[in-house]
JSON list of C-alpha atoms in Angstrom, two decimals:
[
{"chain": "A", "resi": 1, "resn": "UNK", "atom": "CA", "xyz": [38.33, -34.90, -62.36]},
{"chain": "A", "resi": 2, "resn": "UNK", "atom": "CA", "xyz": [35.38, -36.90, -61.16]},
{"chain": "A", "resi": 3, "resn": "UNK", "atom": "CA", "xyz": [33.33, -36.10, -58.07]},
{"chain": "A", "resi": 4, "resn": "UNK", "atom": "CA", "xyz": [33.19, -33.01, -55.93]},
{"chain": "A", "resi": 5, "resn": "UNK", "atom": "CA", "xyz": [36.10, -31.55, -54.00]},
{"chain": "A", "resi": 6, "resn": "UNK", "atom": "CA", "xyz": [36.19, -32.27, -50.25]},
{"chain": "A", "resi": 7, "resn": "UNK", "atom": "CA", "xyz": [33.68, -35.09, -50.72]},
{"chain": "A", "resi": 8, "resn": "UNK", "atom": "CA", "xyz": [30.73, -32.69, -51.06]},
{"chain": "A", "resi": 9, "resn": "UNK", "atom": "CA", "xyz": [31.38, -30.91, -47.76]},
{"chain": "A", "resi": 10, "resn": "UNK", "atom": "CA", "xyz": [30.39, -27.29, -47.70]},
{"chain": "A", "resi": 11, "resn": "UNK", "atom": "CA", "xyz": [33.27, -24.85, -47.39]},
{"chain": "A", "resi": 12, "resn": "UNK", "atom": "CA", "xyz": [33.65, -23.20, -43.96]},
{"chain": "A", "resi": 13, "resn": "UNK", "atom": "CA", "xyz": [32.75, -19.52, -43.91]},
{"chain": "A", "resi": 14, "resn": "UNK", "atom": "CA", "xyz": [35.72, -17.27, -43.51]},
{"chain": "A", "resi": 15, "resn": "UNK", "atom": "CA", "xyz": [36.06, -15.87, -40.03]},
{"chain": "A", "resi": 16, "resn": "UNK", "atom": "CA", "xyz": [36.92, -12.28, -39.60]},
{"chain": "A", "resi": 17, "resn": "UNK", "atom": "CA", "xyz": [39.91, -11.58, -37.47]},
{"chain": "A", "resi": 18, "resn": "UNK", "atom": "CA", "xyz": [39.10, -9.94, -34.13]},
{"chain": "A", "resi": 19, "resn": "UNK", "atom": "CA", "xyz": [40.31, -6.36, -33.85]},
{"chain": "A", "resi": 20, "resn": "UNK", "atom": "CA", "xyz": [43.54, -6.09, -31.90]},
{"chain": "A", "resi": 21, "resn": "UNK", "atom": "CA", "xyz": [43.09, -5.46, -28.17]},
{"chain": "A", "resi": 22, "resn": "UNK", "atom": "CA", "xyz": [44.50, -2.13, -27.14]},
{"chain": "A", "resi": 23, "resn": "UNK", "atom": "CA", "xyz": [46.19, -2.06, -23.79]},
{"chain": "A", "resi": 24, "resn": "UNK", "atom": "CA", "xyz": [45.52, 0.99, -21.63]},
{"chain": "A", "resi": 25, "resn": "UNK", "atom": "CA", "xyz": [48.38, 3.41, -21.44]},
{"chain": "A", "resi": 26, "resn": "UNK", "atom": "CA", "xyz": [50.54, 2.71, -18.44]},
{"chain": "A", "resi": 27, "resn": "UNK", "atom": "CA", "xyz": [51.90, 5.49, -16.33]},
{"chain": "A", "resi": 28, "resn": "UNK", "atom": "CA", "xyz": [55.27, 4.70, -14.90]},
{"chain": "A", "resi": 29, "resn": "UNK", "atom": "CA", "xyz": [57.43, 6.57, -12.46]},
{"chain": "A", "resi": 30, "resn": "UNK", "atom": "CA", "xyz": [60.66, 8.10, -13.75]},
{"chain": "A", "resi": 31, "resn": "UNK", "atom": "CA", "xyz": [63.87, 6.23, -13.15]},
{"chain": "A", "resi": 32, "resn": "UNK", "atom": "CA", "xyz": [65.30, 9.10, -11.11]},
{"chain": "A", "resi": 33, "resn": "UNK", "atom": "CA", "xyz": [63.53, 11.64, -8.93]},
{"chain": "A", "resi": 34, "resn": "UNK", "atom": "CA", "xyz": [64.67, 15.25, -9.44]},
{"chain": "A", "resi": 35, "resn": "UNK", "atom": "CA", "xyz": [65.96, 17.19, -6.45]},
{"chain": "A", "resi": 36, "resn": "UNK", "atom": "CA", "xyz": [63.92, 20.28, -7.25]},
{"chain": "A", "resi": 37, "resn": "UNK", "atom": "CA", "xyz": [60.62, 20.77, -8.99]},
{"chain": "A", "resi": 38, "resn": "UNK", "atom": "CA", "xyz": [59.92, 23.90, -10.96]},
{"chain": "A", "resi": 39, "resn": "UNK", "atom": "CA", "xyz": [56.53, 25.42, -10.36]},
{"chain": "A", "resi": 40, "resn": "UNK", "atom": "CA", "xyz": [54.34, 26.34, -13.26]},
{"chain": "A", "resi": 41, "resn": "UNK", "atom": "CA", "xyz": [53.10, 29.91, -13.03]},
{"chain": "A", "resi": 42, "resn": "UNK", "atom": "CA", "xyz": [50.29, 31.35, -15.04]},
{"chain": "A", "resi": 43, "resn": "UNK", "atom": "CA", "xyz": [49.40, 34.95, -15.67]},
{"chain": "A", "resi": 44, "resn": "UNK", "atom": "CA", "xyz": [49.14, 36.89, -12.43]},
{"chain": "A", "resi": 45, "resn": "UNK", "atom": "CA", "xyz": [45.70, 37.96, -11.44]},
{"chain": "A", "resi": 46, "resn": "UNK", "atom": "CA", "xyz": [44.06, 39.64, -8.49]},
{"chain": "A", "resi": 47, "resn": "UNK", "atom": "CA", "xyz": [40.57, 39.46, -7.08]},
{"chain": "A", "resi": 48, "resn": "UNK", "atom": "CA", "xyz": [39.69, 42.79, -8.71]},
{"chain": "A", "resi": 49, "resn": "UNK", "atom": "CA", "xyz": [40.33, 41.29, -12.15]},
{"chain": "A", "resi": 50, "resn": "UNK", "atom": "CA", "xyz": [37.80, 38.52, -11.56]},
{"chain": "A", "resi": 51, "resn": "UNK", "atom": "CA", "xyz": [34.65, 40.27, -12.67]},
{"chain": "A", "resi": 52, "resn": "UNK", "atom": "CA", "xyz": [32.68, 37.36, -14.09]},
{"chain": "A", "resi": 53, "resn": "UNK", "atom": "CA", "xyz": [31.05, 34.48, -12.28]},
{"chain": "A", "resi": 54, "resn": "UNK", "atom": "CA", "xyz": [33.35, 32.22, -10.27]},
{"chain": "A", "resi": 55, "resn": "UNK", "atom": "CA", "xyz": [34.24, 29.03, -12.09]},
{"chain": "A", "resi": 56, "resn": "UNK", "atom": "CA", "xyz": [36.46, 27.49, -9.45]},
{"chain": "A", "resi": 57, "resn": "UNK", "atom": "CA", "xyz": [39.47, 27.72, -11.72]},
{"chain": "A", "resi": 58, "resn": "UNK", "atom": "CA", "xyz": [40.21, 31.40, -11.16]},
{"chain": "A", "resi": 59, "resn": "UNK", "atom": "CA", "xyz": [43.21, 31.98, -8.93]},
{"chain": "A", "resi": 60, "resn": "UNK", "atom": "CA", "xyz": [42.87, 34.10, -5.83]},
{"chain": "A", "resi": 61, "resn": "UNK", "atom": "CA", "xyz": [39.95, 34.77, -3.50]},
{"chain": "A", "resi": 62, "resn": "UNK", "atom": "CA", "xyz": [36.59, 34.62, -5.21]},
{"chain": "A", "resi": 63, "resn": "UNK", "atom": "CA", "xyz": [34.09, 35.19, -2.41]},
{"chain": "A", "resi": 64, "resn": "UNK", "atom": "CA", "xyz": [33.24, 34.60, 1.21]},
{"chain": "A", "resi": 65, "resn": "UNK", "atom": "CA", "xyz": [33.42, 31.05, 2.47]},
{"chain": "A", "resi": 66, "resn": "UNK", "atom": "CA", "xyz": [29.98, 31.25, 4.11]},
{"chain": "A", "resi": 67, "resn": "UNK", "atom": "CA", "xyz": [28.21, 33.63, 1.77]},
{"chain": "A", "resi": 68, "resn": "UNK", "atom": "CA", "xyz": [28.35, 37.03, 0.22]},
{"chain": "A", "resi": 69, "resn": "UNK", "atom": "CA", "xyz": [28.15, 40.49, 1.66]},
{"chain": "A", "resi": 70, "resn": "UNK", "atom": "CA", "xyz": [24.65, 41.90, 1.54]},
{"chain": "A", "resi": 71, "resn": "UNK", "atom": "CA", "xyz": [22.97, 38.48, 1.67]},
{"chain": "A", "resi": 72, "resn": "UNK", "atom": "CA", "xyz": [20.77, 37.15, 4.46]},
{"chain": "A", "resi": 73, "resn": "UNK", "atom": "CA", "xyz": [22.57, 35.69, 7.46]},
{"chain": "A", "resi": 74, "resn": "UNK", "atom": "CA", "xyz": [25.92, 36.07, 9.13]},
{"chain": "A", "resi": 75, "resn": "UNK", "atom": "CA", "xyz": [28.89, 36.04, 6.75]},
{"chain": "A", "resi": 76, "resn": "UNK", "atom": "CA", "xyz": [31.33, 34.59, 9.27]},
{"chain": "A", "resi": 77, "resn": "UNK", "atom": "CA", "xyz": [29.14, 31.67, 10.37]},
{"chain": "A", "resi": 78, "resn": "UNK", "atom": "CA", "xyz": [28.41, 28.32, 8.77]},
{"chain": "A", "resi": 79, "resn": "UNK", "atom": "CA", "xyz": [24.90, 27.64, 7.48]},
{"chain": "A", "resi": 80, "resn": "UNK", "atom": "CA", "xyz": [22.38, 27.08, 10.25]},
{"chain": "A", "resi": 81, "resn": "UNK", "atom": "CA", "xyz": [21.17, 23.54, 10.81]},
{"chain": "A", "resi": 82, "resn": "UNK", "atom": "CA", "xyz": [17.81, 22.71, 12.26]},
{"chain": "A", "resi": 83, "resn": "UNK", "atom": "CA", "xyz": [17.90, 20.45, 15.29]},
{"chain": "A", "resi": 84, "resn": "UNK", "atom": "CA", "xyz": [14.58, 18.82, 16.09]},
{"chain": "A", "resi": 85, "resn": "UNK", "atom": "CA", "xyz": [13.34, 19.73, 19.55]},
{"chain": "A", "resi": 86, "resn": "UNK", "atom": "CA", "xyz": [14.08, 17.08, 22.15]},
{"chain": "A", "resi": 87, "resn": "UNK", "atom": "CA", "xyz": [11.17, 14.95, 23.25]},
{"chain": "A", "resi": 88, "resn": "UNK", "atom": "CA", "xyz": [10.14, 14.92, 26.88]},
{"chain": "A", "resi": 89, "resn": "UNK", "atom": "CA", "xyz": [11.30, 11.92, 28.94]},
{"chain": "A", "resi": 90, "resn": "UNK", "atom": "CA", "xyz": [7.98, 10.35, 29.94]},
{"chain": "A", "resi": 91, "resn": "UNK", "atom": "CA", "xyz": [5.78, 7.40, 29.06]},
{"chain": "A", "resi": 92, "resn": "UNK", "atom": "CA", "xyz": [3.47, 8.51, 26.25]},
{"chain": "A", "resi": 93, "resn": "UNK", "atom": "CA", "xyz": [-0.14, 7.52, 25.69]},
{"chain": "A", "resi": 94, "resn": "UNK", "atom": "CA", "xyz": [-0.85, 5.57, 22.47]},
{"chain": "A", "resi": 95, "resn": "UNK", "atom": "CA", "xyz": [-2.67, 8.51, 20.85]},
{"chain": "A", "resi": 96, "resn": "UNK", "atom": "CA", "xyz": [0.37, 10.82, 21.33]},
{"chain": "A", "resi": 97, "resn": "UNK", "atom": "CA", "xyz": [2.89, 8.78, 19.31]},
{"chain": "A", "resi": 98, "resn": "UNK", "atom": "CA", "xyz": [3.21, 6.52, 16.31]},
{"chain": "A", "resi": 99, "resn": "UNK", "atom": "CA", "xyz": [2.30, 3.07, 17.58]},
{"chain": "A", "resi": 100, "resn": "UNK", "atom": "CA", "xyz": [4.82, 0.32, 18.32]},
{"chain": "A", "resi": 101, "resn": "UNK", "atom": "CA", "xyz": [4.81, -2.56, 15.83]},
{"chain": "A", "resi": 102, "resn": "UNK", "atom": "CA", "xyz": [4.98, -6.19, 16.96]},
{"chain": "A", "resi": 103, "resn": "UNK", "atom": "CA", "xyz": [8.13, -7.96, 15.70]},
{"chain": "A", "resi": 104, "resn": "UNK", "atom": "CA", "xyz": [8.24, -11.17, 17.75]},
{"chain": "A", "resi": 105, "resn": "UNK", "atom": "CA", "xyz": [5.34, -12.91, 19.47]},
{"chain": "A", "resi": 106, "resn": "UNK", "atom": "CA", "xyz": [5.23, -15.91, 21.79]},
{"chain": "A", "resi": 107, "resn": "UNK", "atom": "CA", "xyz": [1.73, -17.37, 22.08]},
{"chain": "A", "resi": 108, "resn": "UNK", "atom": "CA", "xyz": [0.46, -17.87, 25.63]},
{"chain": "A", "resi": 109, "resn": "UNK", "atom": "CA", "xyz": [-0.31, -21.48, 26.60]},
{"chain": "A", "resi": 110, "resn": "UNK", "atom": "CA", "xyz": [-3.91, -22.44, 27.21]},
{"chain": "A", "resi": 111, "resn": "UNK", "atom": "CA", "xyz": [-4.18, -23.77, 30.80]},
{"chain": "A", "resi": 112, "resn": "UNK", "atom": "CA", "xyz": [-4.77, -27.55, 30.53]},
{"chain": "A", "resi": 113, "resn": "UNK", "atom": "CA", "xyz": [-7.40, -27.72, 33.26]},
{"chain": "A", "resi": 114, "resn": "UNK", "atom": "CA", "xyz": [-9.55, -25.14, 31.45]},
{"chain": "A", "resi": 115, "resn": "UNK", "atom": "CA", "xyz": [-8.86, -26.60, 28.00]},
{"chain": "A", "resi": 116, "resn": "UNK", "atom": "CA", "xyz": [-10.58, -29.92, 28.86]},
{"chain": "A", "resi": 117, "resn": "UNK", "atom": "CA", "xyz": [-13.62, -28.07, 30.20]},
{"chain": "A", "resi": 118, "resn": "UNK", "atom": "CA", "xyz": [-13.67, -25.63, 27.23]},
{"chain": "A", "resi": 119, "resn": "UNK", "atom": "CA", "xyz": [-13.67, -22.39, 29.17]},
{"chain": "A", "resi": 120, "resn": "UNK", "atom": "CA", "xyz": [-13.07, -19.20, 27.15]},
{"chain": "A", "resi": 121, "resn": "UNK", "atom": "CA", "xyz": [-11.45, -16.08, 28.56]},
{"chain": "A", "resi": 122, "resn": "UNK", "atom": "CA", "xyz": [-10.22, -12.64, 27.52]},
{"chain": "A", "resi": 123, "resn": "UNK", "atom": "CA", "xyz": [-7.28, -11.00, 29.26]},
{"chain": "A", "resi": 124, "resn": "UNK", "atom": "CA", "xyz": [-6.25, -7.38, 28.73]},
{"chain": "A", "resi": 125, "resn": "UNK", "atom": "CA", "xyz": [-2.75, -6.39, 29.79]},
{"chain": "A", "resi": 126, "resn": "UNK", "atom": "CA", "xyz": [-1.42, -2.82, 29.96]},
{"chain": "A", "resi": 127, "resn": "UNK", "atom": "CA", "xyz": [2.34, -2.62, 29.54]},
{"chain": "A", "resi": 128, "resn": "UNK", "atom": "CA", "xyz": [5.08, -0.17, 28.59]},
{"chain": "A", "resi": 129, "resn": "UNK", "atom": "CA", "xyz": [7.03, -0.61, 25.37]},
{"chain": "A", "resi": 130, "resn": "UNK", "atom": "CA", "xyz": [10.41, 0.96, 26.05]},
{"chain": "A", "resi": 131, "resn": "UNK", "atom": "CA", "xyz": [12.76, 2.75, 23.64]},
{"chain": "A", "resi": 132, "resn": "UNK", "atom": "CA", "xyz": [14.40, -0.58, 22.78]},
{"chain": "A", "resi": 133, "resn": "UNK", "atom": "CA", "xyz": [11.12, -2.34, 21.99]},
{"chain": "A", "resi": 134, "resn": "UNK", "atom": "CA", "xyz": [11.05, -4.47, 25.15]},
{"chain": "A", "resi": 135, "resn": "UNK", "atom": "CA", "xyz": [7.88, -5.01, 27.19]},
{"chain": "A", "resi": 136, "resn": "UNK", "atom": "CA", "xyz": [8.06, -3.55, 30.69]},
{"chain": "A", "resi": 137, "resn": "UNK", "atom": "CA", "xyz": [5.74, -3.66, 33.71]},
{"chain": "A", "resi": 138, "resn": "UNK", "atom": "CA", "xyz": [2.84, -5.73, 32.33]},
{"chain": "A", "resi": 139, "resn": "UNK", "atom": "CA", "xyz": [-0.30, -5.43, 34.48]},
{"chain": "A", "resi": 140, "resn": "UNK", "atom": "CA", "xyz": [-3.61, -7.22, 34.03]},
{"chain": "A", "resi": 141, "resn": "UNK", "atom": "CA", "xyz": [-6.40, -4.65, 33.71]},
{"chain": "A", "resi": 142, "resn": "UNK", "atom": "CA", "xyz": [-9.17, -7.09, 32.64]},
{"chain": "A", "resi": 143, "resn": "UNK", "atom": "CA", "xyz": [-8.86, -10.53, 34.18]},
{"chain": "A", "resi": 144, "resn": "UNK", "atom": "CA", "xyz": [-9.94, -13.78, 32.59]},
{"chain": "A", "resi": 145, "resn": "UNK", "atom": "CA", "xyz": [-9.09, -16.01, 35.55]},
{"chain": "A", "resi": 146, "resn": "UNK", "atom": "CA", "xyz": [-5.82, -16.41, 37.42]},
{"chain": "A", "resi": 147, "resn": "UNK", "atom": "CA", "xyz": [-4.26, -19.19, 35.23]},
{"chain": "A", "resi": 148, "resn": "UNK", "atom": "CA", "xyz": [-5.08, -17.24, 32.03]},
{"chain": "A", "resi": 149, "resn": "UNK", "atom": "CA", "xyz": [-3.65, -14.04, 33.48]},
{"chain": "A", "resi": 150, "resn": "UNK", "atom": "CA", "xyz": [-0.37, -15.73, 34.43]},
{"chain": "A", "resi": 151, "resn": "UNK", "atom": "CA", "xyz": [0.06, -17.30, 30.97]},
{"chain": "A", "resi": 152, "resn": "UNK", "atom": "CA", "xyz": [-0.54, -13.97, 29.23]},
{"chain": "A", "resi": 153, "resn": "UNK", "atom": "CA", "xyz": [1.95, -12.12, 31.48]},
{"chain": "A", "resi": 154, "resn": "UNK", "atom": "CA", "xyz": [4.62, -14.80, 30.84]},
{"chain": "A", "resi": 155, "resn": "UNK", "atom": "CA", "xyz": [4.11, -14.67, 27.08]},
{"chain": "A", "resi": 156, "resn": "UNK", "atom": "CA", "xyz": [3.85, -10.88, 26.70]},
{"chain": "A", "resi": 157, "resn": "UNK", "atom": "CA", "xyz": [7.15, -10.35, 28.53]},
{"chain": "A", "resi": 158, "resn": "UNK", "atom": "CA", "xyz": [8.87, -12.21, 25.66]},
{"chain": "A", "resi": 159, "resn": "UNK", "atom": "CA", "xyz": [7.33, -10.10, 22.89]},
{"chain": "A", "resi": 160, "resn": "UNK", "atom": "CA", "xyz": [9.46, -7.55, 21.00]},
{"chain": "A", "resi": 161, "resn": "UNK", "atom": "CA", "xyz": [8.32, -4.40, 19.23]},
{"chain": "A", "resi": 162, "resn": "UNK", "atom": "CA", "xyz": [9.67, -1.55, 17.21]},
{"chain": "A", "resi": 163, "resn": "UNK", "atom": "CA", "xyz": [9.41, 1.29, 19.72]},
{"chain": "A", "resi": 164, "resn": "UNK", "atom": "CA", "xyz": [6.85, 4.06, 19.46]},
{"chain": "A", "resi": 165, "resn": "UNK", "atom": "CA", "xyz": [8.24, 7.26, 18.02]},
{"chain": "A", "resi": 166, "resn": "UNK", "atom": "CA", "xyz": [7.62, 10.96, 18.37]},
{"chain": "A", "resi": 167, "resn": "UNK", "atom": "CA", "xyz": [9.16, 13.35, 15.82]},
{"chain": "A", "resi": 168, "resn": "UNK", "atom": "CA", "xyz": [11.48, 10.58, 14.66]},
{"chain": "A", "resi": 169, "resn": "UNK", "atom": "CA", "xyz": [12.79, 9.72, 18.14]},
{"chain": "A", "resi": 170, "resn": "UNK", "atom": "CA", "xyz": [12.08, 6.45, 19.98]},
{"chain": "A", "resi": 171, "resn": "UNK", "atom": "CA", "xyz": [10.04, 6.94, 23.15]},
{"chain": "A", "resi": 172, "resn": "UNK", "atom": "CA", "xyz": [8.47, 4.82, 25.90]},
{"chain": "A", "resi": 173, "resn": "UNK", "atom": "CA", "xyz": [4.73, 4.30, 25.43]},
{"chain": "A", "resi": 174, "resn": "UNK", "atom": "CA", "xyz": [1.82, 2.48, 26.97]},
{"chain": "A", "resi": 175, "resn": "UNK", "atom": "CA", "xyz": [0.21, -0.36, 25.05]},
{"chain": "A", "resi": 176, "resn": "UNK", "atom": "CA", "xyz": [-2.88, -2.42, 25.85]},
{"chain": "A", "resi": 177, "resn": "UNK", "atom": "CA", "xyz": [-2.70, -6.04, 24.68]},
{"chain": "A", "resi": 178, "resn": "UNK", "atom": "CA", "xyz": [-5.89, -8.10, 24.29]},
{"chain": "A", "resi": 179, "resn": "UNK", "atom": "CA", "xyz": [-5.58, -11.90, 24.36]},
{"chain": "A", "resi": 180, "resn": "UNK", "atom": "CA", "xyz": [-8.62, -14.11, 23.81]},
{"chain": "A", "resi": 181, "resn": "UNK", "atom": "CA", "xyz": [-8.63, -17.81, 24.77]},
{"chain": "A", "resi": 182, "resn": "UNK", "atom": "CA", "xyz": [-11.18, -20.10, 23.14]},
{"chain": "A", "resi": 183, "resn": "UNK", "atom": "CA", "xyz": [-11.51, -23.83, 22.54]},
{"chain": "A", "resi": 184, "resn": "UNK", "atom": "CA", "xyz": [-12.93, -24.70, 19.13]},
{"chain": "A", "resi": 185, "resn": "UNK", "atom": "CA", "xyz": [-14.56, -28.08, 18.76]}
]
């Protein structure tokens, strides 16, 4: 015959058949439920026969639930847990605790009358950061001028912190906040 079979097309490579998919074995309930169930009993054993280390598969009592005779501690009591000592209910100084961390800040507004003139000011506010991270009782300890002081108090009351902590427990603490106002031209 003339020409090439299949018009010169290359033969397709033979594909290997995929291995058959095995279904997991299904566990089915019996058609009828027996009225009685026979218990399986193994060789009888007593605690005195268990001379080796306990494996958890030996029948019978293997040891004390809370420990062994002759060991340190009370046999009839659960293991002791350490409870951290309670912290005193007071407002702590910043050097006594891990410091609060600022989470949310609202910037104080620069008073318009002083902004046109270009007056700078620094206001220092002492406040308490409570156990929930809220600012309490802000008081101006270094005054810039009355309008600056008012703006700082209004803004600081909206700030949120992670509370200070002592031995892993949240506590109230004092915090001094410095705010500097300046007009840059």
